[in-house]
Structures are given as structure tokens and as C-alpha cells.
Short mmCIF file of C-alpha atoms in Angstrom, two decimals:
data_model
loop_
_atom_site.label_atom_id
_atom_site.label_comp_id
_atom_site.label_asym_id
_atom_site.label_seq_id
_atom_site.Cartn_x
_atom_site.Cartn_y
_atom_site.Cartn_z
CA MET A 145 -163.09 156.68 -93.08
CA LYS A 146 -163.58 160.04 -91.20
CA ASN A 147 -161.38 160.57 -88.09
CA ASP A 148 -159.55 163.15 -86.11
CA GLY A 149 -156.07 161.79 -87.09
CA TYR A 150 -152.88 163.07 -85.83
CA ARG A 151 -153.36 166.48 -84.26
CA GLY A 152 -149.71 167.42 -84.35
CA SER A 153 -146.90 167.97 -81.83
CA VAL A 154 -145.38 171.09 -80.45
CA LEU A 155 -142.47 171.88 -82.69
CA SER A 156 -139.23 173.34 -81.50
CA THR A 157 -136.01 174.49 -83.15
CA GLN A 158 -132.59 174.98 -81.61
CA LEU A 159 -129.93 176.74 -83.71
CA LYS A 160 -126.61 178.54 -83.38
CA ILE A 161 -126.24 181.22 -86.02
CA SER A 162 -122.85 182.94 -86.26
CA GLY A 163 -122.16 181.80 -82.69
CA ILE A 164 -125.44 183.04 -81.21
CA ASP A 165 -127.92 180.62 -79.66
CA VAL A 166 -131.50 180.82 -81.10
CA TYR A 167 -134.48 178.81 -79.97
CA SER A 168 -138.13 178.83 -81.02
CA VAL A 169 -141.09 176.60 -79.79
CA GLY A 170 -144.76 176.43 -80.66
CA GLU A 171 -146.55 179.64 -81.82
CA PHE A 172 -144.75 182.91 -81.74
CA LYS A 173 -146.98 185.21 -83.64
CA GLU A 174 -149.33 187.57 -81.82
CA ASN A 175 -152.98 187.89 -82.99
CA GLN A 176 -156.42 188.69 -81.48
CA GLY A 177 -156.34 185.75 -79.13
CA ALA A 178 -152.69 185.57 -78.40
CA LYS A 179 -150.61 188.20 -76.42
CA ALA A 180 -146.84 188.15 -75.54
CA ILE A 181 -144.31 189.25 -73.02
CA THR A 182 -141.23 190.55 -74.56
CA ILE A 183 -137.79 191.26 -73.10
CA SER A 184 -135.13 193.06 -75.15
CA ASN A 185 -131.52 193.76 -74.04
CA MET A 186 -129.81 195.18 -77.11
CA LEU A 187 -126.59 195.88 -75.09
CA ASP A 188 -126.03 192.15 -74.38
CA GLY A 189 -127.70 190.91 -77.64
CA ILE A 190 -130.61 189.17 -75.90
CA TYR A 191 -134.20 188.98 -77.06
CA LYS A 192 -136.93 186.89 -75.47
CA LYS A 193 -140.63 186.56 -76.29
CA VAL A 194 -143.28 184.29 -74.72
CA VAL A 195 -146.79 184.04 -76.30
CA PHE A 196 -149.75 183.33 -74.19
CA ARG A 197 -153.41 182.36 -74.97
CA GLU A 198 -155.98 182.14 -72.24
CA GLY A 199 -153.33 182.26 -69.56
CA LYS A 200 -151.32 179.31 -71.00
CA ILE A 201 -147.95 179.59 -72.84
CA VAL A 202 -148.34 178.51 -76.46
CA GLY A 203 -144.96 179.52 -77.90
CA ALA A 204 -141.64 181.34 -77.44
CA VAL A 205 -138.64 182.78 -79.17
CA LEU A 206 -135.24 183.16 -77.43
CA PHE A 207 -132.24 184.90 -79.04
CA GLY A 208 -128.77 185.11 -77.39
CA ASP A 209 -129.85 183.23 -74.20
CA THR A 210 -131.67 180.00 -74.52
CA SER A 211 -131.38 178.76 -70.91
CA GLU A 212 -135.12 178.77 -70.31
CA ALA A 213 -135.89 176.66 -73.39
CA ILE A 214 -136.38 173.29 -71.48
CA LYS A 215 -138.59 174.97 -68.84
CA LEU A 216 -140.74 176.78 -71.46
CA SER A 217 -141.16 173.67 -73.54
CA GLN A 218 -142.41 171.73 -70.59
CA MET A 219 -144.89 174.40 -69.66
CA ILE A 220 -146.26 174.39 -73.17
CA ASN A 221 -146.56 170.47 -73.19
CA GLU A 222 -148.23 170.56 -69.77
CA LYS A 223 -150.69 173.32 -70.86
CA LYS A 224 -150.12 174.94 -67.45
CA ASP A 225 -152.14 177.91 -66.34
CA LEU A 226 -149.73 180.61 -65.09
CA SER A 227 -150.36 183.13 -62.32
CA GLN A 228 -149.11 186.74 -62.65
CA ALA A 229 -146.30 185.95 -60.26
CA GLU A 230 -145.18 182.91 -62.28
CA LYS A 231 -145.20 185.07 -65.43
CA VAL A 232 -142.81 187.55 -63.74
CA GLN A 233 -140.53 184.67 -62.79
CA LEU A 234 -140.30 183.27 -66.30
CA PHE A 235 -136.92 185.02 -66.88
CA PRO A 236 -134.84 184.82 -63.71
CA SER A 237 -131.63 186.52 -63.03
CA GLN A 238 -128.41 184.66 -63.11
CA HIS A 239 -128.36 184.33 -59.40
CA GLU A 240 -131.92 182.98 -59.41
CA LYS A 241 -130.87 180.49 -62.20
CA GLU A 242 -128.08 179.11 -59.98
CA ASN A 243 -130.60 178.81 -57.04
CA ALA A 244 -133.06 176.97 -59.43
CA VAL A 245 -130.38 174.36 -60.29
CA THR A 246 -129.47 173.95 -56.57
CA SER A 247 -133.15 173.40 -55.48
CA MET A 248 -134.03 171.15 -58.49
CA PRO A 249 -134.94 167.57 -57.34
CA LEU A 250 -132.61 164.84 -58.42
CA THR A 251 -135.48 163.19 -60.25
CA ASN A 252 -136.15 166.25 -62.48
CA ILE A 253 -135.53 165.77 -66.26
CA VAL A 254 -132.65 168.02 -67.53
CA CYS A 255 -132.54 166.64 -71.02
CA ASN A 256 -136.04 165.89 -72.41
CA CYS A 257 -134.83 164.42 -75.63
CA ASN A 258 -132.85 161.59 -73.88
CA GLY A 259 -134.66 161.39 -70.54
CA VAL A 260 -131.55 162.39 -68.56
CA THR A 261 -132.21 163.50 -64.97
CA LYS A 262 -130.19 165.81 -62.64
CA GLY A 263 -129.29 162.76 -60.50
CA THR A 264 -128.00 160.91 -63.58
CA ILE A 265 -125.76 163.83 -64.51
CA ILE A 266 -124.36 164.21 -60.91
CA GLU A 267 -123.77 160.42 -60.69
CA ALA A 268 -121.82 160.42 -64.00
CA VAL A 269 -119.73 163.45 -63.07
CA GLN A 270 -118.78 162.01 -59.69
CA LYS A 271 -118.13 158.40 -61.00
CA ASN A 272 -116.25 159.38 -64.16
CA ASP A 273 -114.49 162.63 -63.10
CA LEU A 274 -116.22 164.56 -65.92
CA THR A 275 -115.21 168.20 -66.19
CA THR A 276 -116.83 169.55 -69.36
CA VAL A 277 -120.23 169.67 -70.92
CA ASP A 278 -119.03 167.62 -73.86
CA GLU A 279 -117.83 164.87 -71.56
CA ILE A 280 -121.25 164.89 -69.90
CA LYS A 281 -122.91 164.66 -73.37
CA ASN A 282 -120.67 161.73 -74.42
CA CYS A 283 -121.30 159.90 -71.11
CA THR A 284 -125.13 160.56 -70.56
CA LYS A 285 -126.36 161.93 -73.94
CA ALA A 286 -127.54 165.00 -72.09
CA SER A 287 -127.58 167.91 -74.69
CA GLY A 288 -126.68 165.40 -77.41
CA SER A 289 -129.84 165.84 -79.50
CA CYS A 290 -131.36 169.23 -79.91
CA GLY A 291 -128.89 170.98 -77.60
CA GLY A 292 -131.66 173.00 -75.95
CA CYS A 293 -130.59 171.85 -72.39
CA LYS A 294 -126.95 172.74 -72.89
CA PRO A 295 -127.00 175.96 -70.88
CA LEU A 296 -128.93 174.02 -68.01
CA VAL A 297 -126.25 171.25 -68.16
CA LYS A 298 -123.54 173.93 -68.02
CA ASP A 299 -125.19 175.53 -64.93
CA LEU A 300 -125.52 172.17 -63.27
CA LEU A 301 -121.81 171.36 -63.90
CA THR A 302 -120.85 174.72 -62.48
CA TYR A 303 -122.88 174.01 -59.30
CA ILE A 304 -121.36 170.44 -58.99
CA GLN A 305 -117.84 171.98 -59.13
CA SER A 306 -118.71 174.77 -56.59
CA ASP A 307 -118.12 174.72 -52.87
CA GLU A 308 -121.85 174.95 -52.29
CA PHE A 309 -122.40 171.52 -53.84
CA ASP A 310 -123.24 168.97 -51.05
CA GLU A 311 -125.73 166.54 -52.73
CA ILE A 312 -125.05 162.87 -52.24
CA ILE A 313 -126.21 160.17 -54.79
CA GLU A 314 -126.92 156.98 -52.96
CA GLN A 315 -126.34 153.96 -55.15
CA LYS A 316 -129.47 151.81 -55.30
CA THR A 317 -128.77 148.20 -55.10
CA PHE A 318 -130.61 145.51 -57.16
CA CYS A 319 -131.98 144.03 -53.84
CA THR A 320 -131.04 143.90 -50.25
CA CYS A 321 -129.18 140.62 -50.98
CA THR A 322 -126.27 142.30 -52.85
CA HIS A 323 -124.20 145.47 -52.87
CA LEU A 324 -124.34 145.61 -56.66
CA SER A 325 -126.65 148.00 -58.64
CA GLU A 326 -128.77 146.41 -61.33
CA ASP A 327 -126.49 147.67 -64.14
CA GLU A 328 -123.34 146.30 -62.35
CA LEU A 329 -125.07 143.05 -61.65
CA VAL A 330 -126.06 142.59 -65.33
CA ARG A 331 -122.51 143.51 -66.50
CA GLU A 332 -121.00 140.96 -64.17
CA MET A 333 -123.43 138.26 -65.37
CA GLN A 334 -122.56 138.98 -68.98
CA GLN A 335 -118.81 138.72 -68.21
CA TYR A 336 -118.96 135.48 -66.30
CA GLN A 337 -121.70 133.75 -68.37
CA PHE A 338 -123.27 132.03 -65.40
CA GLU A 339 -125.49 129.07 -65.87
CA THR A 340 -127.40 128.97 -62.55
CA VAL A 341 -128.77 131.41 -59.97
CA GLN A 342 -126.63 129.89 -57.25
CA GLN A 343 -123.45 130.43 -59.29
CA VAL A 344 -124.38 134.08 -59.55
CA ARG A 345 -124.97 134.38 -55.73
CA GLU A 346 -121.77 132.53 -54.80
CA ILE A 347 -119.32 134.17 -57.28
CA LEU A 348 -120.63 137.70 -56.90
CA LYS A 349 -120.75 137.20 -53.08
CA PHE A 350 -124.37 137.86 -52.31
CA LYS A 351 -125.00 138.57 -48.64
CA ASP A 352 -127.98 136.23 -48.53
CA MET A 353 -127.38 132.99 -50.55
CA LYS A 354 -131.13 132.11 -50.24
CA GLY A 355 -132.10 135.33 -52.00
CA CYS A 356 -135.41 137.14 -51.87
CA SER A 357 -138.42 137.32 -54.16
CA LEU A 358 -136.97 140.23 -56.20
CA CYS A 359 -133.57 138.66 -56.97
CA GLU A 360 -135.07 135.19 -57.48
CA GLY A 361 -137.14 136.36 -60.34
CA GLY A 362 -134.70 138.85 -61.60
CA LEU A 363 -131.75 136.48 -61.81
CA HIS A 364 -133.87 133.91 -63.62
CA TYR A 365 -135.02 136.63 -66.01
CA TYR A 366 -131.48 137.79 -66.81
CA LEU A 367 -130.07 134.32 -67.08
CA ASP A 368 -132.92 133.40 -69.45
CA MET A 369 -132.14 136.46 -71.65
CA MET A 370 -128.31 135.78 -71.67
CA ASN A 371 -128.27 131.91 -71.93
CA PRO A 372 -130.09 130.28 -74.97
CA HIS A 373 -130.07 126.92 -73.05
CA TYR A 374 -131.20 128.21 -69.74
CA GLU A 375 -134.88 127.13 -70.29
CA ASN A 376 -133.96 123.52 -69.47
CA ASN A 377 -133.21 124.41 -65.81
CA ARG A 378 -136.42 126.22 -65.03
CA HIS A 379 -139.04 123.56 -64.38
CA SER A 380 -139.15 124.23 -60.62
CA LEU A 381 -140.44 127.75 -61.27
CA PHE A 382 -143.46 126.77 -63.16
CA THR A 383 -147.02 126.05 -61.78
CA THR A 384 -147.14 123.39 -64.45
CA GLU A 385 -144.02 122.30 -66.45
CA ASN A 386 -144.80 124.65 -69.37
CA GLU A 387 -146.82 127.36 -67.66
CA GLN A 388 -150.06 126.63 -69.28
CA ALA A 389 -152.20 126.37 -66.12
CA VAL A 390 -152.72 128.32 -62.88
CA LEU A 391 -153.19 126.47 -59.58
CA LEU A 392 -156.38 127.56 -57.73
CA HIS A 393 -157.20 127.50 -53.99
CA ASP A 394 -159.20 124.23 -54.29
CA GLY A 395 -156.41 122.29 -55.99
CA THR A 396 -157.86 122.49 -59.45
CA TYR A 397 -156.56 124.62 -62.36
CA ALA A 398 -157.53 127.40 -64.74
CA VAL A 399 -156.58 127.29 -68.32
CA VAL A 400 -156.96 129.70 -71.29
CA PRO A 401 -157.42 128.22 -74.86
CA GLN A 402 -155.15 130.08 -77.36
CA ILE A 403 -157.18 132.59 -79.42
CA HIS A 404 -155.02 134.92 -81.31
CA GLY A 405 -156.19 138.49 -81.37
CA GLY A 406 -159.38 137.43 -79.58
CA LEU A 407 -160.85 136.30 -83.00
CA THR A 408 -162.39 132.91 -83.07
CA ASN A 409 -165.21 131.05 -84.97
CA VAL A 410 -168.06 128.60 -84.40
CA GLN A 411 -165.94 125.58 -84.95
CA GLU A 412 -163.35 126.61 -82.27
CA ILE A 413 -166.07 127.59 -79.81
CA ARG A 414 -167.78 124.32 -80.27
CA ASN A 415 -164.37 122.48 -79.82
CA ILE A 416 -163.89 124.36 -76.51
CA ALA A 417 -167.44 123.67 -75.34
CA ASN A 418 -167.09 119.84 -76.15
CA VAL A 419 -163.80 119.73 -74.17
CA ALA A 420 -165.46 121.47 -71.13
CA GLU A 421 -168.39 119.12 -71.24
CA ARG A 422 -166.14 115.98 -71.65
CA TYR A 423 -164.03 116.83 -68.58
CA ASN A 424 -166.91 118.27 -66.32
CA ILE A 425 -165.71 121.92 -66.43
CA SER A 426 -168.73 123.86 -65.39
CA ASN A 427 -167.19 127.31 -64.94
CA ILE A 428 -166.27 129.15 -68.04
CA ARG A 429 -165.72 132.92 -68.06
CA LEU A 430 -164.81 135.70 -70.52
CA THR A 431 -161.61 137.39 -69.33
CA SER A 432 -160.98 141.18 -69.32
CA ASP A 433 -158.58 140.82 -72.27
CA GLN A 434 -161.24 139.19 -74.49
CA ARG A 435 -160.29 135.52 -73.99
CA ILE A 436 -162.09 132.42 -72.67
CA GLN A 437 -160.97 130.84 -69.36
CA LEU A 438 -161.82 127.26 -68.18
CA ILE A 439 -161.95 127.13 -64.39
CA GLY A 440 -161.87 123.97 -62.20
CA VAL A 441 -159.72 121.68 -64.34
CA LYS A 442 -158.40 118.55 -62.57
CA LYS A 443 -154.52 118.10 -62.83
CA GLU A 444 -154.76 114.73 -64.50
CA TYR A 445 -156.86 116.22 -67.32
CA LEU A 446 -154.41 119.04 -68.18
CA PRO A 447 -152.31 117.02 -70.74
CA LEU A 448 -155.48 115.72 -72.44
CA ILE A 449 -157.15 119.14 -72.65
CA SER A 450 -154.00 120.75 -74.05
CA GLU A 451 -154.01 118.18 -76.89
CA GLU A 452 -157.75 118.29 -77.59
CA ILE A 453 -158.08 122.10 -77.81
CA ASP A 454 -157.66 122.89 -81.45
CA ARG A 455 -155.03 125.77 -81.06
CA GLY A 456 -153.75 124.42 -77.75
CA LEU A 457 -153.44 126.34 -74.42
CA GLN A 458 -152.01 129.84 -73.91
CA GLN A 459 -148.74 130.14 -72.09
CA LEU A 460 -149.28 131.98 -68.68
CA TYR A 461 -145.96 133.58 -68.02
CA GLU A 462 -145.65 136.09 -65.26
CA ARG A 463 -143.98 138.78 -67.24
CA THR A 464 -144.90 138.83 -70.91
CA VAL A 465 -146.85 140.54 -73.66
CA LYS A 466 -150.43 140.13 -72.53
CA ASN A 467 -153.14 139.24 -75.04
CA VAL A 468 -153.68 142.01 -77.50
CA SER A 469 -157.04 143.75 -76.77
CA VAL A 470 -159.15 145.14 -79.74
CA TYR A 471 -161.72 147.90 -79.35
CA ILE A 472 -164.30 148.36 -82.11
CA GLY A 473 -166.09 151.67 -82.70
CA LYS A 474 -168.91 152.63 -80.24
CA GLY A 475 -172.56 153.56 -80.95
CA THR A 476 -173.24 154.47 -84.52
CA CYS A 477 -169.68 154.16 -85.62
CA ILE A 478 -169.53 152.23 -88.98
CA CYS A 479 -165.71 152.29 -89.50
CA GLN A 480 -164.07 149.22 -90.71
CA TYR A 481 -162.84 146.78 -88.00
CA GLU A 482 -161.35 144.05 -90.07
CA PRO A 483 -157.81 145.75 -90.24
CA ALA A 484 -157.69 145.94 -86.37
CA LEU A 485 -158.67 142.24 -85.97
CA ALA A 486 -156.03 141.26 -88.58
CA LEU A 487 -153.37 143.38 -86.82
CA SER A 488 -154.16 141.94 -83.37
CA ASN A 489 -154.10 138.43 -84.73
CA GLU A 490 -150.56 138.93 -86.24
CA LEU A 491 -149.21 140.69 -83.15
CA ASP A 492 -150.45 137.91 -80.84
CA LYS A 493 -148.73 135.37 -83.11
CA GLN A 494 -145.45 137.36 -83.27
CA LEU A 495 -145.26 137.98 -79.55
CA GLU A 496 -146.47 134.64 -78.24
CA TYR A 497 -144.04 132.95 -75.64
CA VAL A 498 -141.96 136.15 -75.41
CA LYS A 499 -140.94 137.13 -71.79
CA THR A 500 -140.36 140.77 -70.98
CA PRO A 501 -138.94 142.76 -68.04
CA CYS A 502 -142.54 143.67 -66.93
CA ASP A 503 -145.98 142.93 -68.27
CA ILE A 504 -146.85 144.70 -71.47
CA LYS A 505 -150.48 145.58 -72.41
CA ILE A 506 -151.16 146.29 -76.10
CA SER A 507 -154.48 147.80 -77.25
CA ILE A 508 -155.74 148.36 -80.83
CA ALA A 509 -158.53 150.78 -81.78
CA SER A 510 -160.36 150.12 -85.04
CA CYS A 511 -160.78 153.81 -85.69
CA SER A 512 -160.12 157.33 -84.20
CA HIS A 513 -163.54 157.34 -82.35
CA ILE A 514 -161.81 155.27 -79.58
CA ALA A 515 -158.68 156.73 -77.85
CA GLU A 516 -158.52 156.37 -74.12
CA SER A 517 -157.78 152.57 -73.92
CA VAL A 518 -155.21 152.85 -76.63
CA THR A 519 -153.22 155.87 -75.37
CA THR A 520 -153.08 154.63 -71.88
CA SER A 521 -151.65 151.19 -72.76
CA ASP A 522 -148.08 150.34 -72.81
CA ILE A 523 -148.32 150.19 -76.54
CA GLY A 524 -151.46 151.42 -78.36
CA LEU A 525 -152.29 151.44 -82.05
CA ARG A 526 -155.14 153.52 -83.49
CA ARG A 527 -156.42 153.19 -87.06
CA ILE A 528 -156.40 156.45 -89.03
CA ASP A 529 -157.07 157.24 -92.73
CA ARG A 530 -153.34 156.74 -93.68
CA GLY A 531 -152.48 153.74 -91.51
CA TRP A 532 -151.77 153.36 -87.86
CA GLU A 533 -150.76 155.78 -84.99
CA ILE A 534 -148.54 153.97 -82.54
CA TYR A 535 -148.42 155.30 -79.01
CA ALA A 536 -145.90 154.10 -76.38
CA GLY A 537 -145.41 154.51 -72.66
CA GLY A 538 -148.99 154.89 -71.40
CA SER A 539 -150.39 153.57 -68.16
CA SER A 540 -154.02 152.90 -67.25
CA ALA A 541 -153.10 152.50 -63.65
CA GLU A 542 -151.59 156.04 -63.59
CA ALA A 543 -154.12 157.56 -65.99
CA LYS A 544 -151.04 158.50 -68.06
CA SER A 545 -151.23 158.86 -71.81
CA GLY A 546 -148.34 157.53 -74.01
CA GLU A 547 -146.62 159.60 -76.54
CA LEU A 548 -147.24 159.35 -80.32
CA PHE A 549 -144.15 157.27 -81.34
CA TYR A 550 -144.68 156.49 -84.98
CA VAL A 551 -147.27 156.52 -87.87
CA ALA A 552 -147.21 153.24 -89.88
CA GLU A 553 -148.72 153.16 -93.27
CA THR A 554 -149.49 149.46 -93.34
CA ASN A 555 -150.26 146.55 -91.02
CA GLU A 556 -146.89 144.96 -91.80
CA GLU A 557 -145.10 148.17 -90.82
CA ALA A 558 -147.13 148.46 -87.62
CA VAL A 559 -146.22 145.06 -86.62
CA GLU A 560 -142.45 145.59 -87.37
CA ILE A 561 -142.32 148.83 -85.35
CA SER A 562 -144.28 147.38 -82.48
CA CYS A 563 -142.27 144.20 -82.28
CA SER A 564 -138.93 146.04 -82.75
CA LEU A 565 -139.91 148.37 -79.88
CA ILE A 566 -140.67 145.53 -77.50
CA GLN A 567 -137.47 143.72 -78.52
CA TYR A 568 -135.33 146.82 -77.81
CA TYR A 569 -137.22 147.19 -74.40
CA ARG A 570 -136.40 143.55 -73.69
CA GLU A 571 -132.69 144.13 -74.43
CA THR A 572 -132.26 147.50 -72.59
CA GLY A 573 -135.08 147.54 -69.96
CA ASN A 574 -134.47 146.79 -66.26
CA TYR A 575 -136.30 143.90 -64.47
CA LEU A 576 -139.84 145.05 -63.46
CA GLU A 577 -139.39 148.39 -65.26
CA THR A 578 -142.52 149.31 -67.22
CA VAL A 579 -142.43 150.45 -70.85
CA GLY A 580 -143.31 153.95 -69.74
CA SER A 581 -140.53 154.18 -67.11
CA TRP A 582 -138.03 152.76 -69.63
CA ILE A 583 -138.90 155.41 -72.17
CA GLU A 584 -138.57 158.10 -69.58
CA ARG A 585 -135.16 156.69 -68.51
CA VAL A 586 -133.59 156.28 -72.05
CA GLY A 587 -135.58 159.08 -73.74
CA ILE A 588 -138.18 158.65 -76.48
CA VAL A 589 -135.92 160.48 -78.94
CA HIS A 590 -133.23 157.85 -78.48
CA VAL A 591 -135.66 155.05 -79.02
CA ARG A 592 -136.85 156.68 -82.22
CA GLU A 593 -133.25 157.06 -83.40
CA VAL A 594 -132.72 153.41 -82.94
CA LEU A 595 -135.86 152.11 -84.57
CA PHE A 596 -136.08 154.54 -87.46
CA GLU A 597 -132.98 152.77 -88.80
CA ILE A 598 -134.07 149.93 -91.04
CA ASP A 599 -130.98 147.86 -90.25
CA ASN A 600 -131.66 148.18 -86.46
CA ARG A 601 -135.21 147.01 -86.99
CA GLU A 602 -134.18 144.03 -89.01
CA TYR A 603 -131.58 143.05 -86.29
CA LEU A 604 -134.31 143.42 -83.59
CA MET A 605 -136.89 141.41 -85.49
CA LYS A 606 -134.43 138.66 -86.05
CA GLN A 607 -133.56 138.54 -82.31
CA LEU A 608 -137.14 138.39 -81.41
CA SER A 609 -137.88 135.59 -83.92
CA SER A 610 -134.93 133.66 -82.51
CA GLU A 611 -136.18 134.09 -78.97
CA ARG A 612 -139.63 132.88 -79.82
CA SER A 613 -138.31 129.91 -81.68
CA ARG A 614 -136.22 128.95 -78.66
CA ALA A 615 -139.31 129.15 -76.45
CA ILE A 616 -141.37 127.06 -78.88
CA THR A 617 -138.60 124.44 -79.04
CA TYR A 618 -138.53 124.17 -75.35
CA LEU A 619 -142.34 123.73 -75.03
CA LEU A 620 -142.15 120.95 -77.57
#
């Protein structure tokens, strides 16, 4: 099967040789199409070289002073065209560096490896009275992986400890009903082991005991994650008792027969058609996620239809893993599509009934001729000659491509990595936080470090299976 395959990442290396910092990223050899700007300060033992091609930075070497490493790496990844003035400013003076730290927005990433922002570091320093770079590393993980951001962390700490520092970090509360941040709220809920939303509001002294739409959904979500028996108290939240139908404006309901992976057969289609005819359901549509929806079902028919549909009805939770979408080659593409259908079918089964902090869209491409829908999904899998490329953190709404997270050699490995990723997101993601925002917050390097350990994956898969079994037991 011919395809483009993995095109590679921008490689970087951070070293300390005999006490001297050395950093290299991308290409650093000059040739006919690549020219360089070089700075050499033999007196202070500093050498810097930045390589350009067609106005864009494609590589760099830093020796003795690696403080610009993060900035250069970001410019290479962004493929940014630089003006002549911007080229001159690539290597600022010490005073200009200090001003750069001062003017940096709180949301700017300081540590790319672990997704640590300037604001996170300032908040950690102020809350925990941190006074050294090592303490910041232990608390926030900033500079804890490649170490390339260590000079920037040091500059930021110097700024925080100076008389010029006047930035205030306003603590964001979970919602207007409480003075607690989301992290504080979750810690308190874990400590007290609450059983009801009302208990949370009363004991944690919420300002509004009735709550709002944000904390109503959020508290139910966290209680569900923490309490194995919480499902039994949730009937009042459902459109129907087990969330298999959506109430429409005319008092009728819409239901979706379960079709794992969007793959069905003549017998199942005939079964659905017979049920629709038997209960006078005239409106049937194909959904955007490759499923069949029956519209205009009367309430008294819902239990009968659920029993008579061969695979039953799909659960329609608000925040969950949505149906896996499969994209098969376009035009004259004759690549195999069977592995993609088999993978989507297995993922649908593994992730059925699983609730998540925010909706998750998974897309699968049968070959490398299809890329956009896969890379812009929360999780995307694309078939290549040696297995599956797995992308994470994309967003179709923001036209944002996810990062290549892993290359799996088999369907089984692709399922394990994808499911483990989702379970780790379930355990560490904030309510309504998308997969992309979660990865930016915790850092894709950190997520890789967790999931590349086989023991961690086994634990996460076991937890996911337990959650799914609990949900199925409740529905029965």
C-alpha cells in the first residue's frame, strides 16, 4: 500500500558537556538553499548559529548560552517567515531578555515539553514560596524533561523575585457558586467522599445552594467518576431513564440503533426498517457520524423498539466518546479499507457507555490519502504501511491539527493506546476541557511518558473496562 507515511518531527537535543550548555534543533548545515546567521563570542565561550531556508528558520546550534532554545524551536515548528528586523532581534541582550520575560503574556508556554505556562509558574512560586529553579521543576515539571527552558525559567524566577514584579494571578473559581478552584473542589470531594450534589454544596459552603448549569453538570460528573454506586441516583438527569432517546419539540423522540463502527449488514438494515414500519416511524436519516436515526418515536413505543432492534439503542450521553467515523480512500484510491472498519468496530465497543470530561471525536482513515478529518479530530488514526499513526489534540472547530502521538504496529496496539489515552484524560482532565486543551495543559511529553509504560497502560485499560462494566450493569 503506497502512502506518504510519517514525514518526521523536528528533532532537538539539549546537553551539558563539561558544565557547558549545548543545544541543537533541526538542520544546522549550510548548503545551496540554506544560509545561516552566526554569532561567535570566544571571550565568553558563546557560539550561536541559526540556519534559514526561504526566509524561515529550519535549524539552530547554541553553545554556552541556550536561553533562546524554546523561542527558536517554536519558530521552526510554526514555519514562520521572519522579517529582517526580526532576524536582528533573534539574539537579544541580557536587558532585552529581562524585558521579554516581563512582557510575556501569562498564557505563553515556558516549558513546551510539559505544557507549563508563565502564569502556572508564577502561581506555583507565590503559593508554595518557591525560591529555586529545582523547586519550580519539582512543583510544575517546568524544565524537567529536555531542560531547554531552564534559562527562561531562571529569568522568570529572577523577575518574580525582583522589585519590578507586579503581576497578580487571579484564582479562577470552578463557577460563580463557589470560592473554590476546580482543583480544590475535586480534592475536597475526594477527601469527603460525598454521595450527593447537595452534600457537596452544603459542606463546602457554596454561595448558591441551587447551583448553576456549570456546577450542576460538573458535580454530577465528578461524583460519577469518584463513586462506583452513584449511577443509581441519577435518573432525574436523563431524558429517558437510560439516556437512549432525545425528546423533540413535538413531544416525540429520536433514537439511534447501535451500529458499531458504522458497519452493518442487510439483515440489520431490514430489522431497522421493519421496526420503523411497525411503529409508523416515517422520518429516518443518516447522521453526520455515519449512523441511522429514527425520528418521531412515540414515548410508549421506546421500550418495545429498544427490545426489537437487534443490537439495541445507542446511549446518548451528553459528554462521551462519540461514534467513531471511518473515512475510506477517495477517487481512484484502491487501498484496503477492511482494517479501518475492524478498528472502528473494536473502538466503538471498547468505548461504549464511557463518559468523558468533554465530547471526544475519533476519526479513522483507511490510508494516507485522507488526512484532514483525522488530524483535526480529538483522536485520529491513519493507516500506513507499518500500522497506524495516532494523532491527538486536534480540533475541527478551530481548524487545528493534532500532534503525532504514537505509531502502532497492529490494530490491537492502536486500540490499547487510544483507550489508555482516553482513560488517562478521564482521570486527569477538567470538566468541559477538550482533549487538545488537556494536552496543552499537562504536556504531550508527559502523556507519552505515562502511556509508553506498559504497566501504566495495563492499569488504565483495567480501569476503563471496570467503568464500562459498571455502566452496563446500571443499564441492565
